[in-house]
Structure formats: structure tokens, C-alpha cells
């Protein structure tokens, strides 16, 4: 089956024939999705065995977190070979099979590209290290002499996003200390020098490599961090030229223009999806200009508290930011870097920022799940692309009691445990059975799941929830099926309608054929419109919509 023939069979819905403008994209964290060979780590065989779950759920595409050859110092975001699959996950042949099988089920495939940094095990870095000062391969990275009398201090005061200094000192063959290299994340993730044309050529080739294998798009990791100010000046918080000296430099846009040309050169253009984590709305929108990337994650929505006025403000701002550049908005409640939203919504303070994870805060999981049910109906009713993170369709909560000895996230280690990190949202997901590994690994597996699963997940497995109309899984299935059928939900129109206090009411479609009502108040309300109720997140109470509940209404 040729790659182009396969892609052409996929349905193109949404405005402008660009499927990503209204797609539902399911995020697969390969380590934690399903383990086919019993070593306790998810793999491509596990994904292939469960593609029916994704087809049954009704998603349009899947995004894979990195599956490349990697020492796994940051769960695969430390890439040693961008063209090879890590043996723990499988082989390139299996990846190609998986892409074909997903396409045959009408599911598109997005891979994660990590351009800001590679791994210390990448051949370039190995060569740069061995070549010593003066070796030209060092110019692919940021090697610098240290400060202080004998170079014992880092070249500047930048801090790693994972904690601690952003520089690590090299050691020569005889153990003599040498130059330092820059890493905005873990020391195992040296930053690449994007001023060097060889780095640019390499990544353009990596893009073609995956597009030629039929992948339908890429998710660009840390997309705003690539270009550094080569002066490498200390960070001056009183006078930041930009959010950080390593963030959002103008030159970065040249890179994405070149990538866009490559993405557009395919018979069906490939999608460019950016992880652009910038607080400034205008700077964010600049990445979504006509000849740059297509869409970017909506971190404002991801961290938005469960509060009507704030939700409304974030929705308004999101639509306002995307409109001038004619890019589709995106909506996301959870991902592999943030506490699961069932937990977030079950706390007194339902907001989230990267520095404010509130792990261990008292949590009412029943309330969190109720809000999560309402939130997904809100999410799926908004105009644009929706991202779902594996396990949210099961209503999984953050796992907060992982013993320190079993934690894996470098963030935990680099902050000496002060920040517990991201392991709690990465626990292998439950498929079936009453006890761990809940079908994650096959019977007779030799390895335990790489992070321990809670004892109480028996009722949250795919098996336990399937066929139970009250389950989170069946709510997701119903909602996704309806979203596909309702044309008003795949165009870009959106209007607020009047409603009671703390109740979000909006219509979709040019003639307002669809209305979503979300009751974020603390009391039941009458529905503010007449029509046919096609879905509710929880049952109505005597014709009233209870608190923390959403309803979908077909008007005609
Ligand atoms: C963002 C990714 O989402 C995160 O998981 C990773 O640790 C960093 N980029 C570094 O690659
Ligand atoms: Ca495995």
C-alpha cells in the first residue's frame, strides 16, 4: 500500500480542508500506553494491539511522545538518533506498520520532534566531547569556557528549567576539568546551536524522513527556545530583552518558515504543531502566521481555574489571539507535563502553572471527576482542535503517592525532591482485570509497570467502563461520536449567548444549530435555550442543569 494512497483515504473534515483545524488528537505517551512484551514498559506492539480502542473512541489523530533511540534520561526527550526507534519501544519497521494500520482505521499520526536539544549519547555530542576544545563539532552545541580564575564557574547564571545551573562542565581524558556546555533542561540534554546551518539541514532532513514514512504532522518540542542570544549574557530580571535570553528570539521564525515549505510540499500538507509556551499573546500568535506553524498548544486553557468568568476570559482571549492570523484555536485539559485535571478540578484552588503544581493538596476526586466530565463537553464544543491525553477518557487522577525511590522524573532529582515532578500523570494506564498491571502488561510479564499503579484502579479499566453508560469512557465515546456527526462543531463559528450568572452558554454553526451550556455556579439552573438535549455530563435534576454539569443541545 503506497503511503500517498493510504493518506488519501483519510477523511478531511473541517474548514479549508486542513484536517487539523477541527481534529480531536489523542496523545499517546508510549511508555505508559500498553506493554506487549512484558518488560513493564509500554511499546509500539502495545499501541498496535490497542488501536481498536482509539478507533472506538473516535479520535482523528494520535500524537506520540518521543519514540526515538534514547537513554531515556528525560523519558525520550533526550534523543540519540532521530531516525531510529528505541529498542525498548520496538523497531522502525513496526513504526511503519503502525502508521499504516492507524491510517487504515482513519487515524492520522503525529510524531514529536525535539529540536532544542538532543542527548549526550547523540553521535554529534559524543564526537564534540572527544574532539576537545577547537573541534568544529563543538559548534553544533554551546560549549564555552567557564568564568573564575580557573574556569570553575559556569559561563553565565542561566538556570535549567528542571532546576540547578543550565551548564555542566566537561572533563578531559585525564580527568582535567574543561569547558562547559549549555542545557536548558537536564545535563543529558545538550542544547543545539541553531545558528549553525548543519543543525538546520539535519532537522529539515529529519522532518522529511518522518513525512516520507507517512506521518501526518509533527509536534515541535520547546518550539520557542531554539535560538539563543550568542552574547550569553547573565539573565537580568530587571531588564529582560525578551521573556528570557533563550526564549522567543526573532530568528526562530526563519526556521519555521523553512519547515512550513517542507510540510506544504507534500500532496497532503503535513501539520506543524508547536509547543509555544509564551505568556505574551502577540508573541505567541507570531508563530501562527500564514507561512509558519499551523497550531500551538493552549497553555492558558490548560491552567485555567474552574471559574466561569476566568474560563470565559480565556476562551475570549484565545479566539481573539488566533483570529488575526486565521489559525485554529486548540483546547487541552491535560498532558504528560501537568497534574491530571481530575485532581486539579478537585482542589480548592483549581488553577495550575508550571511552578504551582500543588501536589499533595487536599483533593475531592468525586468533585474533580464531575467537573472533568463537564469540562470535556466544554472542550469538545469549542471551535478548533482538541487534545486528549491518554487516560483522561478513563477519568484517571494524578497518582500522588509514588514512593520517592520509584520516581523517575529528572525534575524530582534536580530540585532535590522539592518539585515531585511529572511521574504522577505518567503512570501506565489500566486496561482490564482487578489488580496491577491491569492488563497493561501481558499475562506472565517479567517486569512490573515502570511506575507503580494504584490499588484502586479496578473500576477505571477500559474493560470495567465499557458498556456502562455512566462511565467516563462512555461519555467520551458518546461525545466524540456526536461531535463527528454535528457539522456545527467542525466549523469556526462561535457566539456567546445570554445565560444565568456563572453559566457559560454559547452556540456553534452559522445558524446556531448547536448550543453548549456549562453550569459553573453552585446551584441548579434552568436551560437558557429550547432544543433537544443530545448529551449531558451528568443527569439533569428535574429539568434543571445541576452545578458542575454541561449540556449539549441541538436547536433544530
Ligand atoms: C517539553 C516536554 O513536553 C517535556 O516533557 C520535556 O521534558 C521538555 N520539553 C524537554 O524536552
Ligand atoms: Ca514493553
Coordinates of C-alpha atoms and ligand atoms in Angstrom, one line a residue:
X1 CA 0.0 0.0 0.0
X2 CA 1.6 3.3 -1.0
X3 CA 1.9 6.0 1.6
X4 CA 0.0 8.6 -0.5
X5 CA -2.8 6.2 -1.4
X6 CA -3.2 5.5 2.3
X7 CA -3.3 9.1 3.3
X8 CA -5.9 10.0 0.6
X9 CA -8.3 7.5 2.1
X10 CA -8.4 9.6 5.3
X11 CA -11.4 11.8 5.7
X12 CA -10.7 15.5 5.6
X13 CA -13.2 17.4 7.8
X14 CA -13.2 21.0 8.9
X15 CA -12.7 24.3 7.2
X16 CA -10.2 24.8 4.4
X17 CA -9.7 21.0 4.0
X18 CA -7.0 21.2 6.7
X19 CA -7.8 18.3 8.9
X20 CA -6.0 19.7 12.0
X21 CA -8.3 22.7 12.1
X22 CA -11.1 20.7 13.9
X23 CA -9.4 17.4 14.8
X24 CA -9.5 15.5 18.1
X25 CA -5.9 14.5 18.7
X26 CA -5.2 11.8 21.3
X27 CA -1.8 12.0 23.0
X28 CA 0.0 8.6 23.4
X29 CA 2.8 8.5 26.0
X30 CA 4.3 5.3 24.6
X31 CA 6.0 4.2 27.9
X32 CA 2.6 4.1 29.6
X33 CA 0.1 3.1 27.0
X34 CA 0.4 -0.7 26.7
X35 CA 3.3 -3.2 27.1
X36 CA 3.3 -6.0 24.6
X37 CA 6.4 -7.9 25.7
X38 CA 6.1 -7.9 29.4
X39 CA 9.0 -5.8 30.4
X40 CA 6.8 -3.3 32.2
X41 CA 7.3 -0.5 29.6
X42 CA 4.8 0.4 27.0
X43 CA 5.8 -0.2 23.4
X44 CA 4.7 0.0 19.8
X45 CA 3.3 -3.6 19.9
X46 CA 1.1 -2.4 22.8
X47 CA -0.2 0.5 20.7
X48 CA -0.8 -1.7 17.7
X49 CA -2.8 -4.1 19.9
X50 CA -5.0 -1.3 21.1
X51 CA -5.6 0.7 18.0
X52 CA -9.2 -0.5 18.2
X53 CA -9.6 1.4 21.5
X54 CA -8.7 4.6 19.7
X55 CA -10.9 3.9 16.7
X56 CA -13.8 3.1 19.0
X57 CA -13.2 6.2 21.0
X58 CA -13.5 8.2 17.7
X59 CA -10.3 10.3 17.6
X60 CA -9.0 11.8 14.4
X61 CA -5.2 11.5 15.1
X62 CA -2.7 10.4 17.6
X63 CA 0.4 12.3 18.7
X64 CA 3.2 10.1 20.0
X65 CA 5.6 11.5 22.6
X66 CA 9.2 10.6 21.5
X67 CA 9.7 7.0 20.5
X68 CA 13.3 7.5 19.3
X69 CA 16.6 5.9 20.3
X70 CA 17.4 7.5 23.7
X71 CA 19.0 6.8 27.0
X72 CA 15.6 7.9 28.4
X73 CA 17.1 10.5 30.8
X74 CA 14.0 12.6 30.3
X75 CA 11.6 9.9 29.1
X76 CA 12.8 10.1 25.5
X77 CA 13.1 13.9 25.2
X78 CA 16.9 13.2 25.1
X79 CA 17.2 11.9 21.6
X80 CA 20.3 9.9 20.5
X81 CA 19.0 9.1 17.0
X82 CA 16.1 11.0 15.4
X83 CA 15.6 8.3 12.7
X84 CA 15.6 5.2 14.9
X85 CA 13.0 3.7 17.3
X86 CA 14.3 2.9 20.7
X87 CA 14.6 -0.8 21.1
X88 CA 12.5 -0.6 24.3
X89 CA 9.6 0.6 22.1
X90 CA 10.3 -1.6 19.0
X91 CA 11.7 -1.1 15.5
X92 CA 11.3 1.3 12.6
X93 CA 9.5 -1.4 10.7
X94 CA 7.0 -1.7 13.5
X95 CA 6.5 2.1 13.5
X96 CA 5.9 2.0 9.7
X97 CA 3.4 -0.8 10.2
X98 CA 1.7 1.1 13.0
X99 CA 1.4 4.2 10.8
X100 CA -0.2 2.1 8.1
X101 CA -2.6 0.4 10.5
X102 CA -3.6 3.7 12.1
X103 CA -4.3 5.1 8.6
X104 CA -6.4 2.1 7.7
X105 CA -8.6 2.9 10.7
X106 CA -8.9 6.6 9.7
X107 CA -6.4 7.8 12.3
X108 CA -3.6 10.2 11.5
X109 CA -0.2 10.1 13.1
X110 CA 1.8 12.9 14.6
X111 CA 5.4 12.4 15.9
X112 CA 7.2 14.6 18.4
X113 CA 10.3 16.4 17.1
X114 CA 12.7 17.6 19.7
X115 CA 14.9 20.3 18.1
X116 CA 16.1 22.4 21.0
X117 CA 18.4 19.7 22.4
X118 CA 19.5 16.1 21.7
X119 CA 21.1 13.5 24.0
X120 CA 24.6 13.4 25.3
X121 CA 24.6 10.0 23.6
X122 CA 23.9 11.6 20.2
X123 CA 26.9 10.9 17.9
X124 CA 27.4 14.7 17.4
X125 CA 27.8 15.3 21.1
X126 CA 30.0 12.2 21.6
X127 CA 32.3 13.5 18.9
X128 CA 32.2 17.0 20.2
X129 CA 33.2 15.8 23.7
X130 CA 36.0 13.6 22.5
X131 CA 37.3 16.2 20.0
X132 CA 38.0 18.6 22.8
X133 CA 38.2 22.4 22.5
X134 CA 38.6 23.6 19.0
X135 CA 36.8 20.6 17.5
X136 CA 34.3 22.0 14.9
X137 CA 31.6 19.6 16.1
X138 CA 31.5 21.6 19.3
X139 CA 30.0 24.5 17.3
X140 CA 26.8 22.4 16.9
X141 CA 26.3 23.0 20.6
X142 CA 27.0 25.7 23.2
X143 CA 30.5 24.9 24.6
X144 CA 32.1 27.8 26.5
X145 CA 35.0 28.3 28.9
X146 CA 33.9 28.9 32.5
X147 CA 34.3 32.1 34.5
X148 CA 36.5 32.5 37.5
X149 CA 40.3 32.1 37.9
X150 CA 40.4 28.6 36.6
X151 CA 37.1 28.4 34.7
X152 CA 35.4 26.9 37.8
X153 CA 32.2 29.0 37.4
X154 CA 29.5 28.5 34.7
X155 CA 29.7 30.9 31.7
X156 CA 26.6 32.7 32.9
X157 CA 23.9 32.5 35.5
X158 CA 21.1 30.8 33.5
X159 CA 19.2 28.2 35.4
X160 CA 17.9 24.9 34.0
X161 CA 14.1 24.6 33.6
X162 CA 14.5 21.4 35.6
X163 CA 16.4 23.2 38.4
X164 CA 20.1 23.8 39.0
X165 CA 22.5 25.5 36.7
X166 CA 21.9 25.3 32.9
X167 CA 25.6 24.5 32.4
X168 CA 27.7 21.4 33.0
X169 CA 31.4 21.2 33.0
X170 CA 33.2 18.7 30.7
X171 CA 36.1 16.6 31.9
X172 CA 39.1 15.8 29.7
X173 CA 40.5 12.3 29.1
X174 CA 42.8 12.6 32.2
X175 CA 40.0 13.9 34.3
X176 CA 41.0 17.5 33.9
X177 CA 38.1 19.9 34.0
X178 CA 37.4 21.6 30.7
X179 CA 34.8 23.8 29.0
X180 CA 31.1 23.9 30.0
X181 CA 28.1 23.1 27.8
X182 CA 24.6 24.6 27.9
X183 CA 21.5 22.6 28.7
X184 CA 18.2 24.3 29.4
X185 CA 16.8 21.0 30.6
X186 CA 18.8 18.1 32.1
X187 CA 22.6 17.8 31.7
X188 CA 21.9 14.7 29.5
X189 CA 20.1 17.1 27.0
X190 CA 22.7 19.4 25.5
X191 CA 21.2 22.4 23.6
X192 CA 21.9 22.6 19.9
X193 CA 23.2 25.7 18.2
X194 CA 20.6 26.7 15.6
X195 CA 22.9 29.4 14.3
X196 CA 24.8 26.6 12.7
X197 CA 23.5 25.6 9.2
X198 CA 24.3 22.0 9.8
X199 CA 21.8 21.8 12.6
X200 CA 19.1 23.4 10.4
X201 CA 19.9 21.0 7.5
X202 CA 19.8 18.0 9.8
X203 CA 16.3 18.8 11.1
X204 CA 14.9 19.5 7.7
X205 CA 16.1 16.1 6.7
X206 CA 14.5 14.6 9.9
X207 CA 11.2 16.2 9.0
X208 CA 11.3 14.7 5.5
X209 CA 12.3 11.3 7.0
X210 CA 9.1 11.1 9.0
X211 CA 6.8 12.7 6.5
X212 CA 8.1 10.3 3.9
X213 CA 7.1 7.5 6.2
X214 CA 3.5 8.7 6.1
X215 CA 3.3 10.7 9.3
X216 CA 0.7 13.4 9.0
X217 CA 2.4 16.1 11.2
X218 CA 4.9 16.9 13.9
X219 CA 4.6 18.3 17.4
X220 CA 7.6 20.6 17.9
X221 CA 9.0 20.4 21.4
X222 CA 10.1 23.6 23.2
X223 CA 9.4 25.4 19.9
X224 CA 10.2 28.9 21.3
X225 CA 13.5 28.1 22.8
X226 CA 15.7 27.3 19.8
X227 CA 17.6 30.5 19.2
X228 CA 19.9 31.8 21.9
X229 CA 21.5 35.2 22.2
X230 CA 25.1 34.4 21.4
X231 CA 26.3 37.0 23.8
X232 CA 25.1 34.6 26.5
X233 CA 24.7 37.5 28.9
X234 CA 23.6 36.9 32.5
X235 CA 19.8 37.0 33.0
X236 CA 18.8 40.4 34.1
X237 CA 15.3 40.2 35.5
X238 CA 15.1 44.0 35.8
X239 CA 15.7 44.4 32.0
X240 CA 14.8 41.2 30.2
X241 CA 15.2 41.9 26.4
X242 CA 12.7 39.0 26.0
X243 CA 11.0 36.7 28.4
X244 CA 14.4 35.0 28.8
X245 CA 17.6 35.5 26.8
X246 CA 17.0 32.0 25.4
X247 CA 13.4 32.4 24.5
X248 CA 11.4 33.6 21.5
X249 CA 14.2 35.3 19.5
X250 CA 13.1 36.7 16.2
X251 CA 15.4 34.5 14.2
X252 CA 13.4 31.4 15.3
X253 CA 10.7 32.3 12.8
X254 CA 13.0 31.6 9.8
X255 CA 13.3 28.1 11.0
X256 CA 9.6 27.5 10.9
X257 CA 9.2 29.2 7.6
X258 CA 11.6 26.7 6.1
X259 CA 9.7 23.8 7.8
X260 CA 6.4 25.1 6.5
X261 CA 7.8 24.9 3.0
X262 CA 8.7 21.3 3.6
X263 CA 5.3 20.5 5.2
X264 CA 3.4 22.1 2.3
X265 CA 5.4 20.3 -0.4
X266 CA 3.5 17.0 0.3
X267 CA 0.4 16.2 -1.7
X268 CA -1.5 16.3 1.6
X269 CA 0.3 19.1 3.6
X270 CA 1.7 17.9 6.9
X271 CA 0.7 19.6 10.1
X272 CA 3.2 21.7 12.2
X273 CA 2.1 21.9 15.8
X274 CA 4.1 23.9 18.2
X275 CA 4.8 23.7 21.9
X276 CA 5.0 27.5 22.2
X277 CA 4.9 28.2 25.9
X278 CA 4.8 32.0 25.9
X279 CA 2.7 34.3 28.2
X280 CA 2.7 37.1 25.7
X281 CA -0.3 36.6 23.4
X282 CA 1.1 38.6 20.5
X283 CA 4.4 36.8 20.5
X284 CA 2.6 33.6 20.7
X285 CA 0.4 34.5 17.7
X286 CA 3.5 35.4 15.6
X287 CA 4.3 31.7 15.4
X288 CA 1.0 31.0 13.8
X289 CA 1.4 33.4 10.9
X290 CA 0.4 32.2 7.4
X291 CA 3.7 30.8 6.5
X292 CA 4.8 29.4 9.8
X293 CA 3.4 26.7 12.1
X294 CA -0.3 25.7 11.9
X295 CA -1.3 25.4 15.5
X296 CA 0.1 25.6 19.0
X297 CA -1.0 24.3 22.4
X298 CA -3.2 26.5 24.5
X299 CA -1.5 26.6 27.9
X300 CA -3.7 29.3 29.2
X301 CA -6.7 27.0 28.9
X302 CA -4.7 24.1 30.4
X303 CA -4.0 26.1 33.6
X304 CA -7.4 27.9 33.8
X305 CA -9.3 27.5 37.0
X306 CA -12.8 26.1 37.1
X307 CA -14.4 29.5 37.3
X308 CA -17.0 30.9 34.9
X309 CA -15.5 34.4 34.5
X310 CA -11.9 33.1 34.0
X311 CA -12.9 30.4 31.6
X312 CA -14.9 32.9 29.6
X313 CA -12.0 35.3 29.6
X314 CA -9.5 32.6 28.5
X315 CA -11.9 31.5 25.7
X316 CA -12.3 35.0 24.5
X317 CA -8.6 35.8 24.6
X318 CA -7.8 32.5 22.8
X319 CA -10.2 33.3 20.0
X320 CA -9.0 36.9 19.8
X321 CA -5.4 35.9 19.5
X322 CA -6.0 33.3 16.8
X323 CA -8.4 35.3 14.7
X324 CA -6.0 37.8 13.1
X325 CA -3.6 35.0 12.0
X326 CA -6.5 32.8 11.0
X327 CA -5.1 29.9 12.9
X328 CA -7.3 27.3 14.6
X329 CA -7.5 27.6 18.4
X330 CA -6.6 24.5 20.4
X331 CA -8.1 23.2 23.7
X332 CA -6.3 20.9 26.1
X333 CA -7.0 19.9 29.7
X334 CA -4.1 17.6 30.5
X335 CA -0.8 16.4 29.1
X336 CA 2.3 14.5 30.2
X337 CA 3.8 17.5 32.0
X338 CA 0.9 18.6 34.2
X339 CA -1.1 17.2 37.0
X340 CA -4.2 15.3 35.7
X341 CA -7.2 17.6 35.6
X342 CA -9.5 15.3 37.7
X343 CA -7.1 16.2 40.5
X344 CA -6.8 19.8 39.6
X345 CA -10.5 20.3 39.5
X346 CA -11.0 18.5 42.8
X347 CA -8.9 21.1 44.8
X348 CA -9.9 24.3 46.5
X349 CA -7.6 26.1 44.0
X350 CA -8.2 24.7 40.6
X351 CA -5.5 26.7 38.8
X352 CA -2.2 25.4 37.5
X353 CA 1.1 26.8 36.5
X354 CA 4.4 25.1 35.9
X355 CA 5.6 26.4 39.2
X356 CA 2.4 25.8 41.0
X357 CA 1.5 22.1 40.9
X358 CA 0.0 21.9 44.4
X359 CA 0.8 18.2 44.6
X360 CA -0.4 16.8 47.9
X361 CA -3.1 19.5 48.3
X362 CA -6.4 18.1 49.6
X363 CA -8.5 16.8 46.7
X364 CA -12.1 15.8 46.3
X365 CA -11.9 13.3 43.5
X366 CA -15.6 12.9 43.1
X367 CA -15.9 16.7 42.5
X368 CA -12.9 16.6 40.3
X369 CA -14.4 13.9 38.1
X370 CA -17.7 15.6 37.9
X371 CA -16.0 18.8 36.7
X372 CA -13.8 16.8 34.3
X373 CA -17.0 15.4 32.7
X374 CA -18.4 18.8 32.2
X375 CA -15.0 20.2 31.1
X376 CA -14.7 17.6 28.3
X377 CA -18.1 18.6 26.9
X378 CA -17.0 22.2 27.0
X379 CA -13.7 21.3 25.4
X380 CA -15.2 19.3 22.6
X381 CA -17.7 22.1 21.9
X382 CA -15.2 24.9 21.3
X383 CA -14.1 25.8 17.8
X384 CA -10.7 24.3 16.8
X385 CA -8.5 21.3 17.7
X386 CA -8.9 19.3 20.9
X387 CA -6.1 17.4 22.5
X388 CA -6.9 14.4 24.8
X389 CA -4.2 12.9 27.0
X390 CA -4.2 9.1 27.3
X391 CA -6.1 8.0 30.4
X392 CA -8.3 11.1 30.7
X393 CA -11.0 9.2 28.9
X394 CA -10.8 6.8 31.9
X395 CA -11.1 9.6 34.4
X396 CA -7.7 8.9 35.9
X397 CA -6.5 11.1 38.7
X398 CA -2.9 12.2 39.4
X399 CA -1.0 9.5 41.3
X400 CA 0.4 11.5 44.2
X401 CA 1.8 8.7 46.4
X402 CA 4.6 7.3 44.2
X403 CA 7.4 6.4 46.6
X404 CA 10.5 8.6 46.2
X405 CA 12.6 5.5 45.4
X406 CA 10.4 4.8 42.4
X407 CA 10.3 8.3 40.9
X408 CA 11.9 8.8 37.5
X409 CA 11.4 12.4 36.5
X410 CA 14.7 14.4 36.4
X411 CA 12.7 17.3 37.7
X412 CA 12.3 15.5 41.0
X413 CA 16.0 14.8 41.3
X414 CA 17.3 18.2 40.1
X415 CA 15.1 20.0 42.7
X416 CA 16.1 17.6 45.5
X417 CA 12.5 16.4 45.7
X418 CA 11.1 19.9 46.2
X419 CA 9.2 19.5 43.0
X420 CA 7.8 16.0 42.8
X421 CA 7.8 16.3 39.0
X422 CA 5.6 14.7 36.4
X423 CA 5.5 11.0 37.2
X424 CA 2.1 11.1 38.7
X425 CA 0.4 11.7 35.3
X426 CA 2.6 9.2 33.5
X427 CA 1.5 6.0 35.4
X428 CA 0.8 3.1 33.0
X429 CA -2.9 3.1 32.1
X430 CA -5.3 0.3 33.2
X431 CA -7.0 -1.9 30.5
X432 CA -8.6 -4.8 32.3
X433 CA -8.6 -7.0 35.4
X434 CA -8.7 -6.3 39.2
X435 CA -5.1 -5.9 40.2
X436 CA -1.9 -4.3 38.7
X437 CA -0.8 -4.3 36.0
X438 CA -4.5 -4.2 34.9
X439 CA -3.8 -5.6 31.5
X440 CA -1.1 -3.0 30.8
X441 CA 1.4 -5.9 30.5
X442 CA 0.5 -9.3 29.2
X443 CA -0.1 -12.3 31.5
X444 CA 3.2 -13.8 32.7
X445 CA 5.0 -10.4 32.4
X446 CA 8.5 -10.4 33.9
X447 CA 8.6 -6.7 34.6
X448 CA 6.5 -4.6 36.9
X449 CA 4.9 -1.4 35.3
X450 CA 7.7 1.1 35.2
X451 CA 5.8 3.3 37.6
X452 CA 3.5 1.7 40.2
X453 CA -0.2 1.7 39.6
X454 CA -2.6 2.5 42.4
X455 CA -4.5 -0.4 44.1
X456 CA -7.9 1.4 43.4
X457 CA -7.9 1.4 39.6
X458 CA -10.0 -1.8 39.2
X459 CA -13.2 0.2 38.4
X460 CA -11.3 2.5 36.0
X461 CA -10.1 0.0 33.5
X462 CA -11.3 0.2 29.9
X463 CA -12.9 -3.2 30.4
X464 CA -14.8 -2.1 33.6
X465 CA -16.1 1.1 32.0
X466 CA -17.0 -0.3 28.6
X467 CA -20.8 -0.7 28.3
X468 CA -21.5 1.3 31.5
X469 CA -23.4 4.3 30.2
X470 CA -22.5 6.3 33.4
X471 CA -18.7 5.8 32.9
X472 CA -16.3 8.5 31.9
X473 CA -15.2 6.3 28.9
X474 CA -18.8 6.0 27.6
X475 CA -19.3 9.8 28.0
X476 CA -16.2 10.4 25.9
X477 CA -17.3 7.9 23.2
X478 CA -20.8 9.4 23.0
X479 CA -19.4 12.9 22.9
X480 CA -16.8 12.2 20.2
X481 CA -19.3 10.3 18.1
X482 CA -21.8 13.2 18.3
X483 CA -19.0 15.8 17.5
X484 CA -18.2 13.9 14.3
X485 CA -21.9 13.9 13.2
X486 CA -22.7 17.5 14.1
X487 CA -21.4 19.8 11.3
X488 CA -21.8 22.9 13.5
X489 CA -18.9 21.5 15.6
X490 CA -16.4 21.4 12.8
X491 CA -16.6 24.9 11.5
X492 CA -15.1 28.0 13.1
X493 CA -18.3 29.9 14.2
X494 CA -18.8 30.7 17.9
X495 CA -21.2 33.1 19.7
X496 CA -21.8 33.7 23.4
X497 CA -25.5 33.6 24.3
X498 CA -27.1 35.2 27.4
X499 CA -27.4 32.9 30.5
X500 CA -27.7 32.9 34.2
X501 CA -24.7 34.0 36.4
X502 CA -21.7 31.7 36.3
X503 CA -23.1 29.7 33.4
X504 CA -21.3 29.5 30.1
X505 CA -23.7 29.4 27.1
X506 CA -22.6 29.5 23.5
X507 CA -23.7 28.4 20.1
X508 CA -21.9 26.9 17.2
X509 CA -22.6 26.8 13.5
X510 CA -23.6 29.7 11.2
X511 CA -27.2 29.3 12.1
X512 CA -26.6 28.5 15.8
X513 CA -27.7 24.9 15.4
X514 CA -25.8 23.7 18.4
X515 CA -25.6 25.1 21.9
X516 CA -23.4 24.2 24.8
X517 CA -24.3 25.1 28.4
X518 CA -21.9 24.7 31.3
X519 CA -23.1 25.4 34.8
X520 CA -20.1 26.6 36.8
X521 CA -22.3 28.1 39.5
X522 CA -23.1 26.4 42.8
X523 CA -26.9 25.8 42.2
X524 CA -29.1 24.1 39.5
X525 CA -30.2 26.3 36.6
X526 CA -33.0 26.1 34.0
X527 CA -31.6 25.6 30.5
X528 CA -31.5 29.0 28.8
X529 CA -32.4 27.7 25.3
X530 CA -35.0 25.3 23.9
X531 CA -34.0 22.3 21.8
X532 CA -33.1 18.6 22.1
X533 CA -30.6 17.6 24.7
X534 CA -28.1 15.4 22.9
X535 CA -25.7 14.9 25.8
X536 CA -25.2 15.9 29.4
X537 CA -22.1 15.3 31.5
X538 CA -24.3 14.2 34.5
X539 CA -28.1 13.6 34.7
X540 CA -30.5 16.6 34.8
X541 CA -32.3 17.2 38.0
X542 CA -36.0 17.9 37.5
X543 CA -35.3 19.7 34.2
X544 CA -32.5 21.7 35.7
X545 CA -28.8 21.5 35.0
X546 CA -27.0 20.8 38.2
X547 CA -23.8 22.6 39.3
X548 CA -20.6 21.4 37.6
X549 CA -22.5 19.9 34.7
X550 CA -22.6 20.6 31.0
X551 CA -25.3 20.0 28.4
X552 CA -25.2 19.8 24.6
X553 CA -28.4 21.0 22.8
X554 CA -29.4 20.6 19.2
X555 CA -31.6 23.6 18.3
X556 CA -33.1 22.2 15.1
Ligands
LIG1 C1 8.7 19.8 26.9 C2 8.2 18.4 27.0 O1 6.7 18.4 27.0 C3 8.7 17.9 28.3 O2 8.1 16.6 28.7 C4 10.2 17.8 28.2 O3 10.7 17.4 29.5 C5 10.8 19.1 27.8 N1 10.1 19.7 26.7 C6 12.2 18.9 27.4 O4 12.3 18.3 26.1
LIG2 CA1 7.4 -3.4 26.6

